[in-house]
Short mmCIF file of C-alpha atoms and ligand atoms in Angstrom, two decimals:
data_model
loop_
_atom_site.label_atom_id
_atom_site.label_comp_id
_atom_site.label_asym_id
_atom_site.label_seq_id
_atom_site.Cartn_x
_atom_site.Cartn_y
_atom_site.Cartn_z
CA MET A 185 -3.75 23.45 6.61
CA LEU A 186 -1.08 24.14 3.98
CA ASP A 187 -0.99 27.94 4.30
CA GLY A 188 2.38 29.32 3.27
CA LYS A 189 3.64 25.99 1.90
CA ARG A 190 5.22 26.15 -1.55
CA VAL A 191 4.58 23.01 -3.56
CA VAL A 192 6.04 22.34 -7.00
CA LEU A 193 3.64 20.07 -8.90
CA GLY A 194 5.54 18.26 -11.66
CA VAL A 195 3.44 16.69 -14.40
CA THR A 196 4.96 14.27 -16.92
CA GLY A 197 3.56 12.77 -20.10
CA GLY A 198 1.44 9.86 -18.93
CA ILE A 199 -2.23 9.32 -19.73
CA ALA A 200 -3.00 9.97 -16.03
CA ALA A 201 -1.73 13.57 -16.36
CA TYR A 202 -5.32 14.86 -16.27
CA LYS A 203 -5.66 13.62 -12.67
CA SER A 204 -2.94 16.05 -11.59
CA ILE A 205 -5.46 18.85 -12.14
CA GLU A 206 -7.57 17.41 -9.32
CA VAL A 207 -4.45 17.11 -7.13
CA MET A 208 -3.54 20.75 -7.84
CA ARG A 209 -7.05 21.99 -7.12
CA ARG A 210 -7.16 20.18 -3.77
CA LEU A 211 -3.71 21.43 -2.73
CA VAL A 212 -4.68 25.02 -3.61
CA ASP A 213 -7.95 24.59 -1.66
CA LEU A 214 -5.87 23.51 1.36
CA GLY A 215 -3.95 26.79 1.15
CA ALA A 216 -0.76 25.67 -0.63
CA HIS A 217 1.06 27.88 -3.13
CA VAL A 218 1.23 25.48 -6.08
CA ILE A 219 3.67 26.00 -8.96
CA PRO A 220 2.79 23.76 -11.91
CA VAL A 221 5.70 22.46 -13.99
CA LEU A 222 4.78 20.49 -17.11
CA THR A 223 7.19 18.54 -19.27
CA GLU A 224 7.01 18.75 -23.05
CA SER A 225 5.40 15.30 -23.15
CA ALA A 226 2.81 16.36 -20.57
CA LEU A 227 1.78 19.17 -22.93
CA ASN A 228 0.70 16.47 -25.39
CA MET A 229 -1.68 15.11 -22.75
CA VAL A 230 -3.07 18.21 -21.02
CA GLY A 231 -3.34 21.93 -21.80
CA PRO A 232 -1.24 24.56 -19.99
CA THR A 233 -4.14 27.01 -19.61
CA THR A 234 -5.87 24.82 -17.02
CA TYR A 235 -2.75 24.78 -14.84
CA THR A 236 -2.22 28.53 -15.13
CA ALA A 237 -5.88 29.13 -14.30
CA LEU A 238 -5.99 26.81 -11.27
CA GLY A 239 -2.39 27.03 -10.00
CA SER A 240 -0.87 29.78 -7.89
CA GLU A 241 1.56 30.86 -10.63
CA PRO A 242 1.58 30.61 -14.43
CA VAL A 243 2.56 27.14 -15.64
CA LYS A 244 6.29 26.60 -16.24
CA THR A 245 7.45 24.38 -19.08
CA SER A 246 10.97 25.45 -19.98
CA LEU A 247 14.39 26.00 -18.43
CA TRP A 248 14.74 29.03 -20.66
CA SER A 249 12.73 32.01 -19.48
CA ASP A 250 13.32 35.76 -19.63
CA ALA A 251 11.55 36.30 -16.31
CA ASP A 252 13.92 34.03 -14.36
CA PRO A 253 17.19 32.80 -15.88
CA ILE A 254 17.49 30.00 -13.28
CA PRO A 255 13.92 28.77 -12.65
CA HIS A 256 15.07 25.30 -11.55
CA THR A 257 17.25 26.57 -8.71
CA THR A 258 14.72 29.26 -7.70
CA MET A 259 12.01 26.63 -7.42
CA GLY A 260 14.26 23.94 -5.98
CA GLN A 261 15.56 26.23 -3.21
CA THR A 262 12.22 27.75 -2.24
CA ALA A 263 9.98 24.66 -2.47
CA ASP A 264 8.71 23.04 0.72
CA LEU A 265 7.89 19.92 -1.30
CA ILE A 266 7.96 18.65 -4.87
CA VAL A 267 5.32 16.17 -6.01
CA VAL A 268 5.52 14.53 -9.42
CA CYS A 269 2.12 13.24 -10.52
CA PRO A 270 2.14 11.21 -12.66
CA ALA A 271 5.80 10.17 -12.76
CA THR A 272 6.67 8.30 -15.95
CA ALA A 273 9.47 5.74 -16.29
CA ARG A 274 11.51 8.46 -17.98
CA VAL A 275 11.49 10.92 -15.08
CA LEU A 276 12.26 8.11 -12.60
CA ALA A 277 15.32 7.19 -14.67
CA ASP A 278 16.50 10.80 -15.06
CA TYR A 279 16.08 11.52 -11.35
CA ARG A 280 17.84 8.30 -10.36
CA ILE A 281 20.94 9.13 -12.40
CA GLY A 282 20.80 12.88 -11.75
CA ARG A 283 20.25 13.84 -15.38
CA SER A 284 18.82 17.35 -15.88
CA ALA A 285 16.95 16.73 -19.11
CA ASP A 286 14.33 19.46 -18.68
CA LEU A 287 12.96 21.97 -16.17
CA LEU A 288 11.32 19.32 -13.98
CA SER A 289 14.27 16.95 -13.73
CA ALA A 290 16.64 19.92 -13.18
CA THR A 291 14.38 21.17 -10.35
CA LEU A 292 14.34 17.71 -8.75
CA ILE A 293 18.14 17.73 -8.64
CA ALA A 294 18.24 21.33 -7.41
CA THR A 295 16.15 20.75 -4.29
CA GLU A 296 16.68 19.59 -0.73
CA ALA A 297 12.92 19.59 -0.09
CA PRO A 298 11.03 16.28 0.33
CA VAL A 299 10.03 14.71 -2.98
CA VAL A 300 6.85 12.66 -3.51
CA LEU A 301 6.73 10.56 -6.69
CA CYS A 302 3.52 9.01 -7.99
CA PRO A 303 4.53 6.53 -10.72
CA ALA A 304 1.98 5.53 -13.35
CA MET A 305 2.63 3.44 -16.44
CA HIS A 306 1.66 0.22 -18.21
CA THR A 307 2.09 -2.98 -16.19
CA GLU A 308 4.93 -4.26 -18.38
CA MET A 309 6.86 -1.03 -17.86
CA TRP A 310 6.17 -0.96 -14.11
CA ASP A 311 7.33 -4.58 -13.79
CA HIS A 312 10.53 -3.99 -15.79
CA PRO A 313 13.61 -4.60 -13.62
CA ALA A 314 15.08 -1.24 -14.65
CA VAL A 315 12.00 0.63 -13.39
CA GLN A 316 11.83 -1.42 -10.19
CA ASP A 317 15.52 -0.83 -9.61
CA ASN A 318 15.08 2.93 -10.08
CA ILE A 319 12.14 2.88 -7.65
CA SER A 320 14.11 1.08 -4.96
CA VAL A 321 17.20 3.29 -5.34
CA LEU A 322 15.08 6.45 -5.14
CA ALA A 323 13.09 5.10 -2.17
CA GLY A 324 16.41 4.27 -0.48
CA ARG A 325 17.40 7.93 -0.87
CA GLY A 326 14.30 8.97 1.05
CA VAL A 327 12.03 9.79 -1.87
CA ILE A 328 8.41 9.15 -0.86
CA MET A 329 6.62 6.84 -3.28
CA VAL A 330 2.88 6.69 -3.79
CA PRO A 331 2.74 3.40 -5.68
CA PRO A 332 0.35 2.75 -8.53
CA GLU A 333 -2.83 0.72 -8.13
CA GLU A 334 -4.36 -2.10 -10.12
CA GLY A 335 -6.95 -0.90 -12.60
CA ARG A 336 -7.83 0.19 -16.10
CA LEU A 337 -4.86 1.51 -18.09
CA ALA A 338 -4.51 3.36 -21.40
CA GLY A 339 -5.84 1.30 -24.32
CA GLY A 340 -8.28 -0.62 -22.10
CA ASP A 341 -5.77 -3.01 -20.51
CA ILE A 342 -6.26 -3.83 -16.85
CA GLY A 343 -3.33 -4.30 -14.48
CA LYS A 344 -0.90 -2.70 -12.07
CA GLY A 345 0.22 0.78 -13.03
CA ARG A 346 -2.79 3.07 -12.66
CA LEU A 347 -1.99 6.31 -10.85
CA ALA A 348 -2.92 6.28 -7.15
CA ALA A 349 -6.16 8.08 -6.32
CA PRO A 350 -5.77 11.90 -6.16
CA GLU A 351 -6.98 11.86 -2.51
CA LEU A 352 -4.12 9.53 -1.58
CA VAL A 353 -1.59 11.75 -3.38
CA VAL A 354 -2.91 14.82 -1.54
CA ASP A 355 -2.98 12.95 1.81
CA THR A 356 0.65 11.97 1.32
CA VAL A 357 1.65 15.56 0.54
CA VAL A 358 -0.26 16.86 3.57
CA ARG A 359 1.23 14.27 5.91
CA THR A 360 4.73 14.86 4.61
CA LEU A 361 4.42 18.63 5.03
CA THR A 362 2.57 18.79 8.32
CA GLY A 363 3.22 15.41 9.95
CA SER A 364 -0.46 15.28 10.80
CA ALA A 365 -3.17 13.14 9.33
CA THR A 366 -6.88 13.56 8.85
CA GLY A 367 -9.51 10.86 8.50
CA PRO A 368 -11.35 8.43 10.77
CA LEU A 369 -8.14 6.61 11.81
CA ALA A 370 -6.00 9.73 12.41
CA GLY A 371 -3.72 9.25 15.39
CA ARG A 372 -4.35 5.48 15.50
CA SER A 373 -1.66 2.85 15.13
CA VAL A 374 -2.68 -0.12 13.00
CA ILE A 375 -0.77 -3.41 12.60
CA ILE A 376 -1.67 -5.54 9.58
CA THR A 377 -0.30 -8.93 8.54
CA ALA A 378 -0.35 -10.01 4.90
CA GLY A 379 0.47 -13.01 2.75
CA GLY A 380 0.90 -16.71 3.40
CA THR A 381 3.60 -18.02 5.72
CA ARG A 382 6.13 -20.59 4.47
CA GLU A 383 7.48 -23.44 6.57
CA ALA A 384 10.70 -24.94 5.23
CA LEU A 385 11.12 -28.68 4.66
CA ASP A 386 14.66 -28.30 3.36
CA PRO A 387 16.67 -25.44 1.76
CA VAL A 388 14.57 -25.54 -1.43
CA ARG A 389 11.09 -26.70 -0.40
CA PHE A 390 8.41 -25.35 1.87
CA ILE A 391 4.82 -25.88 2.95
CA GLY A 392 2.87 -22.79 1.94
CA ASN A 393 -0.53 -21.62 0.80
CA ARG A 394 -2.12 -19.62 -2.00
CA SER A 395 -2.46 -16.29 -0.22
CA SER A 396 -1.27 -13.44 -2.49
CA GLY A 397 -1.06 -10.75 0.21
CA LYS A 398 -3.24 -8.43 -1.88
CA GLN A 399 -6.01 -7.99 0.70
CA GLY A 400 -3.50 -7.24 3.47
CA HIS A 401 -1.68 -4.68 1.31
CA ALA A 402 -5.02 -3.09 0.35
CA LEU A 403 -5.88 -2.82 4.06
CA ALA A 404 -2.52 -1.17 4.76
CA GLU A 405 -2.92 1.41 1.97
CA GLU A 406 -6.50 2.16 2.97
CA ALA A 407 -5.66 2.43 6.70
CA TYR A 408 -2.89 4.88 5.79
CA ARG A 409 -5.29 6.86 3.61
CA MET A 410 -7.74 6.99 6.55
CA GLY A 411 -5.03 8.64 8.66
CA ALA A 412 -3.46 5.73 10.59
CA GLU A 413 0.19 5.04 11.35
CA VAL A 414 0.53 1.65 9.67
CA THR A 415 2.90 -1.26 10.19
CA LEU A 416 2.60 -4.03 7.62
CA ILE A 417 4.11 -7.40 8.61
CA ARG A 418 4.26 -9.39 5.40
CA THR A 419 5.60 -12.45 3.65
CA ILE A 420 5.10 -10.98 0.17
CA GLU A 421 6.49 -7.67 -1.02
CA LEU A 422 3.98 -5.83 -3.18
CA PRO A 423 4.53 -2.09 -3.78
CA VAL A 424 3.34 -0.02 -0.86
CA SER A 425 3.41 3.69 0.11
CA ALA A 426 6.74 4.76 1.56
CA ASN A 427 5.11 6.08 4.74
CA ILE A 428 3.90 2.59 5.65
CA LYS A 429 6.39 0.76 7.87
CA THR A 430 7.04 -2.76 6.60
CA VAL A 431 8.51 -5.81 8.33
CA SER A 432 9.37 -8.87 6.23
CA VAL A 433 8.90 -12.37 7.67
CA THR A 434 8.65 -15.88 6.28
CA THR A 435 7.43 -18.37 8.89
CA ALA A 436 4.53 -18.39 11.35
CA ALA A 437 7.02 -18.13 14.25
CA GLU A 438 8.70 -15.07 12.68
CA MET A 439 5.32 -13.46 12.08
CA GLU A 440 4.31 -14.13 15.68
CA ALA A 441 7.53 -12.58 17.01
CA ALA A 442 7.09 -9.47 14.80
CA VAL A 443 3.43 -9.10 15.79
CA HIS A 444 4.32 -9.34 19.49
CA VAL A 445 6.82 -6.47 19.18
CA GLU A 446 4.19 -4.16 17.70
CA ALA A 447 0.83 -5.34 19.07
CA PRO A 448 0.89 -4.33 22.77
CA THR A 449 0.78 -0.61 21.95
CA ALA A 450 -1.37 -0.81 18.80
CA ASP A 451 -4.92 0.50 18.59
CA VAL A 452 -5.82 -2.04 15.92
CA VAL A 453 -4.36 -5.41 14.90
CA ILE A 454 -5.62 -7.03 11.70
CA MET A 455 -4.53 -10.62 11.04
CA ALA A 456 -5.15 -10.81 7.30
CA ALA A 457 -2.27 -13.25 6.75
CA ALA A 458 -2.87 -16.91 5.98
CA VAL A 459 -0.77 -18.41 8.76
CA ALA A 460 0.32 -22.04 8.54
CA ASP A 461 -1.44 -24.21 11.11
CA PHE A 462 1.30 -26.85 10.98
CA ARG A 463 5.03 -26.88 10.33
CA PRO A 464 7.53 -29.72 9.81
CA VAL A 465 9.05 -30.87 13.09
CA THR A 466 12.49 -30.89 11.47
CA ARG A 467 14.02 -28.91 8.61
CA ALA A 468 16.65 -30.83 6.63
CA ASP A 469 19.91 -28.85 6.32
CA GLN A 470 20.49 -30.26 2.85
CA LYS A 471 18.10 -30.87 -0.03
CA ILE A 472 16.07 -34.05 0.52
CA LYS A 473 17.16 -36.44 -2.27
CA LYS A 474 14.77 -38.54 -4.32
CA ALA A 475 17.18 -41.47 -4.24
CA ASN A 476 16.64 -41.76 -0.47
CA GLY A 477 12.99 -42.73 -0.98
CA VAL A 478 9.68 -41.08 -0.07
CA PRO A 479 10.30 -38.87 2.99
CA GLN A 480 8.08 -39.14 6.04
CA ILE A 481 7.14 -35.57 6.91
CA VAL A 482 6.06 -35.16 10.51
CA LEU A 483 4.20 -31.95 11.35
CA GLU A 484 3.60 -30.07 14.58
CA PRO A 485 1.11 -27.25 15.25
CA THR A 486 2.18 -23.62 15.09
CA ASN A 487 0.95 -21.14 17.69
CA ASP A 488 -2.33 -19.46 16.82
CA ILE A 489 -1.19 -15.82 16.68
CA LEU A 490 -4.69 -14.37 16.64
CA ALA A 491 -5.84 -16.46 19.61
CA GLY A 492 -2.73 -15.39 21.54
CA LEU A 493 -3.50 -11.73 20.82
CA GLY A 494 -7.13 -12.27 21.82
CA ALA A 495 -6.08 -13.74 25.17
CA SER A 496 -3.93 -10.72 26.11
CA LYS A 497 -5.79 -7.96 24.30
CA PRO A 498 -5.69 -4.44 25.83
CA ALA A 499 -9.25 -3.28 26.56
CA ALA A 500 -9.21 -0.43 24.05
CA GLN A 501 -7.67 -2.43 21.20
CA VAL A 502 -9.69 -3.67 18.23
CA LEU A 503 -8.57 -7.12 17.07
CA VAL A 504 -9.58 -8.35 13.63
CA GLY A 505 -9.21 -11.86 12.21
CA PHE A 506 -9.99 -13.29 8.81
CA ALA A 507 -11.67 -16.61 8.11
CA ALA A 508 -10.95 -18.25 4.78
CA GLU A 509 -13.68 -20.86 4.38
CA THR A 510 -15.06 -23.14 1.71
CA ASN A 511 -18.24 -24.17 3.58
CA ASP A 512 -20.47 -23.25 6.57
CA LEU A 513 -19.21 -19.67 6.40
CA ASP A 514 -21.35 -18.15 9.12
CA SER A 515 -20.96 -20.88 11.75
CA ASN A 516 -17.19 -21.20 11.13
CA ALA A 517 -16.73 -17.43 11.35
CA GLN A 518 -18.84 -17.22 14.49
CA SER A 519 -16.87 -19.97 16.21
CA LYS A 520 -13.52 -18.31 15.26
CA LEU A 521 -14.81 -15.03 16.68
CA GLU A 522 -15.47 -16.67 20.04
CA ARG A 523 -12.55 -19.10 20.10
CA LYS A 524 -9.92 -16.48 19.23
CA GLY A 525 -11.24 -13.57 21.29
CA ALA A 526 -11.43 -11.25 18.27
CA ASP A 527 -13.69 -8.20 17.96
CA LEU A 528 -14.29 -8.77 14.26
CA ILE A 529 -13.98 -11.73 11.94
CA VAL A 530 -13.94 -11.00 8.22
CA ALA A 531 -15.13 -14.17 6.51
CA ASN A 532 -14.76 -15.01 2.86
CA ASP A 533 -15.75 -18.02 0.80
CA VAL A 534 -12.48 -18.77 -1.01
CA SER A 535 -14.22 -21.31 -3.25
CA ALA A 536 -16.53 -18.64 -4.75
CA LYS A 537 -15.83 -17.03 -8.15
CA ASP A 538 -13.53 -13.92 -8.01
CA VAL A 539 -13.24 -14.14 -4.21
CA GLY A 540 -10.21 -14.62 -1.97
CA PHE A 541 -6.72 -15.81 -2.88
CA ALA A 542 -4.90 -14.09 -5.75
CA HIS A 543 -7.98 -12.26 -7.08
CA ASP A 544 -8.16 -8.47 -7.23
CA THR A 545 -11.72 -8.62 -5.93
CA ASN A 546 -13.27 -10.03 -2.79
CA ALA A 547 -16.65 -10.41 -1.09
CA VAL A 548 -16.82 -10.76 2.68
CA THR A 549 -19.13 -10.94 5.66
CA ILE A 550 -18.02 -9.10 8.79
CA HIS A 551 -19.06 -10.71 12.07
CA THR A 552 -18.66 -8.60 15.19
CA SER A 553 -18.44 -9.71 18.82
CA ASP A 554 -21.44 -7.52 19.61
CA GLY A 555 -23.62 -9.57 17.28
CA GLN A 556 -23.60 -7.67 13.98
CA ARG A 557 -23.36 -9.46 10.63
CA ILE A 558 -22.46 -7.14 7.75
CA ASP A 559 -22.38 -8.36 4.14
CA VAL A 560 -19.88 -6.57 1.88
CA PRO A 561 -20.60 -7.59 -1.74
CA LEU A 562 -18.06 -8.38 -4.50
CA GLN A 563 -15.79 -5.38 -5.19
CA SER A 564 -12.10 -4.47 -5.33
CA LYS A 565 -9.91 -5.48 -2.40
CA ARG A 566 -9.29 -1.77 -1.77
CA GLU A 567 -13.03 -1.15 -1.41
CA ILE A 568 -13.39 -4.22 0.82
CA ALA A 569 -10.54 -2.82 2.93
CA ALA A 570 -12.34 0.52 3.24
CA ALA A 571 -15.54 -1.22 4.38
CA VAL A 572 -13.69 -3.31 7.00
CA LEU A 573 -11.77 -0.28 8.30
CA GLN A 574 -14.95 1.76 8.54
CA VAL A 575 -16.35 -0.89 10.91
CA VAL A 576 -13.03 -0.84 12.79
CA ALA A 577 -13.16 2.98 13.13
CA THR A 578 -16.71 2.86 14.53
CA ARG A 579 -15.70 0.10 16.92
CA LEU A 580 -12.66 2.08 18.12
CA ASP A 581 -14.92 4.95 19.08
CA THR A 582 -17.03 2.66 21.25
CA VAL A 583 -14.13 0.90 23.05
CA ALA A 584 -12.05 4.05 23.64
N1 CTP B 608 -4.34 -17.42 12.40
C1 CTP B 608 -3.28 -17.12 13.26
N2 CTP B 608 -2.36 -18.07 13.56
C2 CTP B 608 -2.47 -19.33 13.06
C3 CTP B 608 -3.55 -19.64 12.19
C4 CTP B 608 -4.46 -18.65 11.88
O1 CTP B 608 -3.19 -15.98 13.72
N3 CTP B 608 -1.56 -20.23 13.38
C5 CTP B 608 -5.32 -16.35 12.12
C6 CTP B 608 -5.39 -15.93 10.66
O2 CTP B 608 -4.49 -14.87 10.38
C7 CTP B 608 -6.83 -15.47 10.54
C8 CTP B 608 -7.58 -16.34 11.53
O3 CTP B 608 -6.59 -16.84 12.43
O4 CTP B 608 -6.99 -14.13 10.92
C9 CTP B 608 -8.32 -17.50 10.94
O5 CTP B 608 -7.46 -18.26 10.13
P1 CTP B 608 -8.03 -19.56 9.39
O6 CTP B 608 -6.92 -20.21 8.64
O7 CTP B 608 -9.28 -19.19 8.63
O8 CTP B 608 -8.49 -20.43 10.63
P2 CTP B 608 -7.78 -21.51 11.47
O9 CTP B 608 -7.80 -21.08 12.89
O10 CTP B 608 -6.48 -21.88 10.91
O11 CTP B 608 -8.83 -22.72 11.38
P3 CTP B 608 -9.13 -23.68 10.13
O12 CTP B 608 -7.88 -23.71 9.30
O13 CTP B 608 -9.44 -24.98 10.79
O14 CTP B 608 -10.30 -23.08 9.42
#
């Protein structure tokens, strides 16, 4: 699949450096010519011998070599792609400002090939405005980001910042180089909504809900990993792979409009968003003042986006809804399945421990319109997403 492709694999000094060995092995297995480039800090984390043994050329660690006086330009000019895995805060900063501090950062500046960066660091560092700013500037220049996941970090902490799974890194490289995907959703277009909608009362206040958008983002990442072309329509901006198309909305009406642009030609639509059922009839142009007394807020219903999609669903499309419930899970999910014309309803008990809004874990029951009831026990939202999308993939094969 990658025969004849020259890939520079940059490795920087993060604790996740050992995972780059798996990435290198998989790329070599796919036929790529992989040139490992380790920074000095990376050499404190992993040994060069492994890279020389498994790579396609001896590991490179220095700008100064007798064999090639200009290794950065040689590699930069001949590479089909450069992937940096893991990418520390330091290399992001150097690359953003164009500073050639070492062989890797010099090679990054000396190339016109696509660059894939896989950041990994502690949550505090990832959240720092300087790092986020560097990420968005680099993404704006066309650099492809494979964002970090939530999980265990160095020192036992748990949070955002763990390197993306090696399979996802390799998938991203393959798709960037070949434009083609593998996996059970290859060639499928998938629309996913995420987060809670907000309905304004005045310029500073809104009616909202507790949805964090995490399950929708996990579905988007997982659908991408399974080979789909993904559009994520969202109210909350969590980090997401650069190859996922995103559309930002705020209100139920904006979400509906965005969904209607994308849905008619989609193979799969997943309404994971918590959409407001009601919105204020009027939105005050100026802040509602306390001195004017208790306001009377009159609400009107929003359109049910999922039900609208169900009513006009193309025959070969798979439509998925969620049901956030606190009681009578099965009967509520079953009635939503029928009422909204969905193929699948993914029900969760948001009152249960570690389930639903804001948590990193979830437990769901998938109800299908052909009578199946599948329990998916408590696990990460990414794993829940994989289980839901597996059912979607099977369903697509039967409706196609
Ligand atoms: N949904 C929608 N448009 C709305 C409300 C909900 O598309 N205006 C979708 C949600 O995205 C979800 C499904 O419908 O996929 C179920 O949402 P939920 O809030 O659980 O159900 P409701 O229909 O709002 O019913 P209730 O609040 O009474 O449980």
